[in-house]
Amino acid sequence: MLIKSSSGIWYKLINEGIAIATGAMFGANDKFEHYCRITFALPQNTGLAIALRKLLGAVDLSGSFLQHFDWLLYQAEAA
């Protein structure tokens, strides 16, 4: 099932220990509900790469965008 709101993504991921900032946090109405914020300020490690792949699975993204996260996972495992 494709989730279409950042709140829906949050509910799915929080049970797996992954948190995102939903778009609802950035406005007084639902104007930003289709946006979310994730931080890359944390150290890049395997846990971050795995969390990003779960996020990508939740929003059903594919293609070359995934290659960047495969690279991140490779870098984290090599460290």
Backbone as numpy.savetxt, mean C-alpha at the origin, in Angstrom:
# Nx Ny Nz CAx CAy CAz Cx Cy Cz
-12.27 -9.69 -5.21 -13.11 -8.50 -5.21 -12.22 -7.25 -5.21
-12.46 -6.37 -6.13 -11.70 -5.13 -6.24 -12.25 -4.10 -5.26
-11.37 -3.58 -4.42 -11.77 -2.56 -3.44 -11.56 -1.21 -4.09
-12.55 -0.33 -3.98 -12.50 0.94 -4.70 -12.32 2.16 -3.80
-12.20 1.97 -2.49 -12.01 3.12 -1.61 -10.80 2.89 -0.72
-10.14 3.97 -0.32 -8.99 3.82 0.56 -9.40 3.27 1.92
-10.60 3.57 2.37 -11.08 3.01 3.65 -11.25 1.50 3.53
-11.75 1.04 2.40 -11.88 -0.39 2.17 -10.54 -1.09 2.15
-9.55 -0.45 1.53 -8.20 -1.00 1.52 -7.64 -1.04 2.93
-7.86 0.03 3.70 -7.38 0.07 5.09 -7.96 -1.09 5.88
-9.26 -1.31 5.80 -9.90 -2.41 6.55 -9.31 -3.76 6.16
-9.00 -3.94 4.90 -8.43 -5.22 4.47 -7.00 -5.39 4.99
-6.19 -4.34 4.91 -4.78 -4.45 5.25 -4.49 -4.37 6.75
-5.28 -3.64 7.51 -4.99 -3.46 8.93 -5.01 -4.79 9.67
-5.83 -5.73 9.21 -5.86 -7.06 9.83 -4.58 -7.84 9.58
-3.79 -7.39 8.62 -2.51 -8.03 8.32 -1.35 -7.22 8.88
-1.65 -6.21 9.71 -0.61 -5.40 10.32 -0.03 -4.34 9.42
-0.76 -3.96 8.38 -0.30 -2.95 7.43 -1.24 -1.75 7.52
-0.68 -0.57 7.77 -1.51 0.62 7.91 -1.21 1.60 6.78
-2.26 2.24 6.29 -2.14 3.33 5.33 -2.95 4.50 5.88
-2.66 5.68 5.40 -3.48 6.85 5.75 -4.54 6.99 4.67
-5.79 6.85 5.05 -6.88 6.93 4.08 -7.13 8.37 3.65
-7.68 8.53 2.48 -7.98 9.85 1.95 -8.93 10.64 2.82
-9.79 9.94 3.56 -10.74 10.63 4.44 -10.03 11.47 5.50
-8.78 11.16 5.80 -8.02 11.92 6.79 -7.63 13.30 6.28
-7.73 13.53 4.99 -7.22 14.75 4.39 -8.30 15.70 3.90
-9.53 15.48 4.33 -10.62 16.36 3.95 -11.83 16.14 4.82
-12.74 17.09 4.77 -13.94 17.03 5.60 -15.08 16.28 4.92
-14.86 15.82 3.70 -15.90 15.07 2.99 -15.25 13.88 2.28
-15.96 13.24 1.40 -15.44 12.06 0.71 -14.63 12.39 -0.55
-14.25 13.64 -0.71 -13.56 14.07 -1.91 -12.28 13.27 -2.18
-11.58 12.87 -1.12 -10.30 12.18 -1.28 -10.37 10.69 -0.95
-11.58 10.14 -0.91 -11.75 8.73 -0.51 -11.03 7.76 -1.44
-10.76 8.15 -2.65 -10.06 7.25 -3.58 -8.55 7.44 -3.55
-8.04 8.20 -2.56 -6.61 8.39 -2.37 -6.17 7.74 -1.07
-4.89 7.40 -1.00 -4.31 6.97 0.27 -2.86 7.43 0.29
-2.30 7.43 1.47 -0.90 7.83 1.63 -0.16 6.68 2.30
0.96 6.32 1.72 1.85 5.35 2.35 3.20 6.02 2.53
3.92 5.64 3.55 5.20 6.27 3.81 6.35 5.42 3.30
7.32 6.08 2.74 8.56 5.42 2.35 9.71 5.95 3.19
9.38 6.62 4.30 10.40 7.16 5.19 10.98 6.07 6.09
10.29 4.94 6.18 10.78 3.84 6.99 11.94 3.17 6.27
12.80 2.47 7.01 13.89 1.76 6.33 13.35 0.76 5.32
14.00 0.68 4.18 13.58 -0.28 3.17 14.08 -1.65 3.58
13.16 -2.54 3.87 13.52 -3.89 4.26 12.51 -4.87 3.70
12.71 -6.12 3.98 11.83 -7.15 3.44 10.39 -6.95 3.89
10.20 -6.57 5.17 8.84 -6.35 5.68 8.10 -5.27 4.91
8.79 -4.18 4.58 8.18 -3.10 3.80 7.82 -3.60 2.40
8.73 -4.34 1.80 8.47 -4.84 0.45 7.28 -5.80 0.44
7.19 -6.66 1.43 6.05 -7.59 1.52 4.75 -6.81 1.72
4.78 -5.80 2.58 3.58 -4.98 2.81 3.15 -4.28 1.53
4.10 -3.77 0.76 3.77 -3.10 -0.50 3.14 -4.07 -1.49
3.64 -5.29 -1.54 3.05 -6.27 -2.45 1.63 -6.61 -2.02
1.37 -6.68 -0.71 0.00 -6.92 -0.24 -0.90 -5.75 -0.59
-0.38 -4.53 -0.46 -1.15 -3.34 -0.84 -1.48 -3.39 -2.33
-0.50 -3.71 -3.13 -0.74 -3.80 -4.58 -1.76 -4.88 -4.90
-1.74 -5.97 -4.18 -2.73 -7.02 -4.39 -4.12 -6.56 -4.01
-4.21 -5.72 -2.98 -5.51 -5.22 -2.54 -6.14 -4.28 -3.55
-5.31 -3.54 -4.28 -5.85 -2.59 -5.25 -5.77 -3.11 -6.68
-5.29 -4.35 -6.82 -5.28 -5.02 -8.12 -4.51 -4.25 -9.18
-3.29 -3.83 -8.83 -2.42 -3.19 -9.81 -1.54 -4.25 -10.45
-1.12 -4.01 -11.65 -0.23 -4.96 -12.32 0.63 -4.21 -13.32
1.46 -4.95 -13.98 2.29 -4.37 -15.03 3.63 -3.89 -14.50
4.21 -2.93 -15.21 5.56 -2.49 -14.90 5.66 -1.86 -13.52
4.55 -1.35 -12.99 4.57 -0.76 -11.65 5.06 -1.77 -10.62
4.68 -3.04 -10.79 5.11 -4.09 -9.87 6.61 -4.32 -9.92
7.24 -4.08 -11.04 8.67 -4.33 -11.17 9.47 -3.50 -10.18
9.02 -2.29 -9.87 9.72 -1.45 -8.91 9.72 -2.10 -7.53
8.63 -2.75 -7.16 8.55 -3.37 -5.85 9.28 -4.70 -5.83
9.36 -5.38 -6.96 10.20 -6.57 -7.04 11.65 -6.18 -6.81
12.07 -5.04 -7.37 13.43 -4.55 -7.15 13.64 -4.22 -5.68
12.67 -3.58 -5.04 12.78 -3.24 -3.62 12.90 -4.51 -2.78
12.11 -5.51 -3.08 12.18 -6.78 -2.36 13.55 -7.42 -2.55
14.07 -7.39 -3.76 15.40 -7.94 -4.04 16.46 -7.21 -3.23
16.39 -5.87 -3.21 17.37 -5.08 -2.46 17.30 -5.37 -0.97
16.09 -5.50 -0.44 15.92 -5.76 0.99 16.46 -7.13 1.36
16.23 -8.13 0.52 16.72 -9.47 0.81 18.23 -9.56 0.67
18.81 -8.74 -0.21 20.25 -8.75 -0.41 21.00 -8.07 0.73
20.32 -7.20 1.46 20.99 -6.43 2.54 21.24 -7.29 3.76
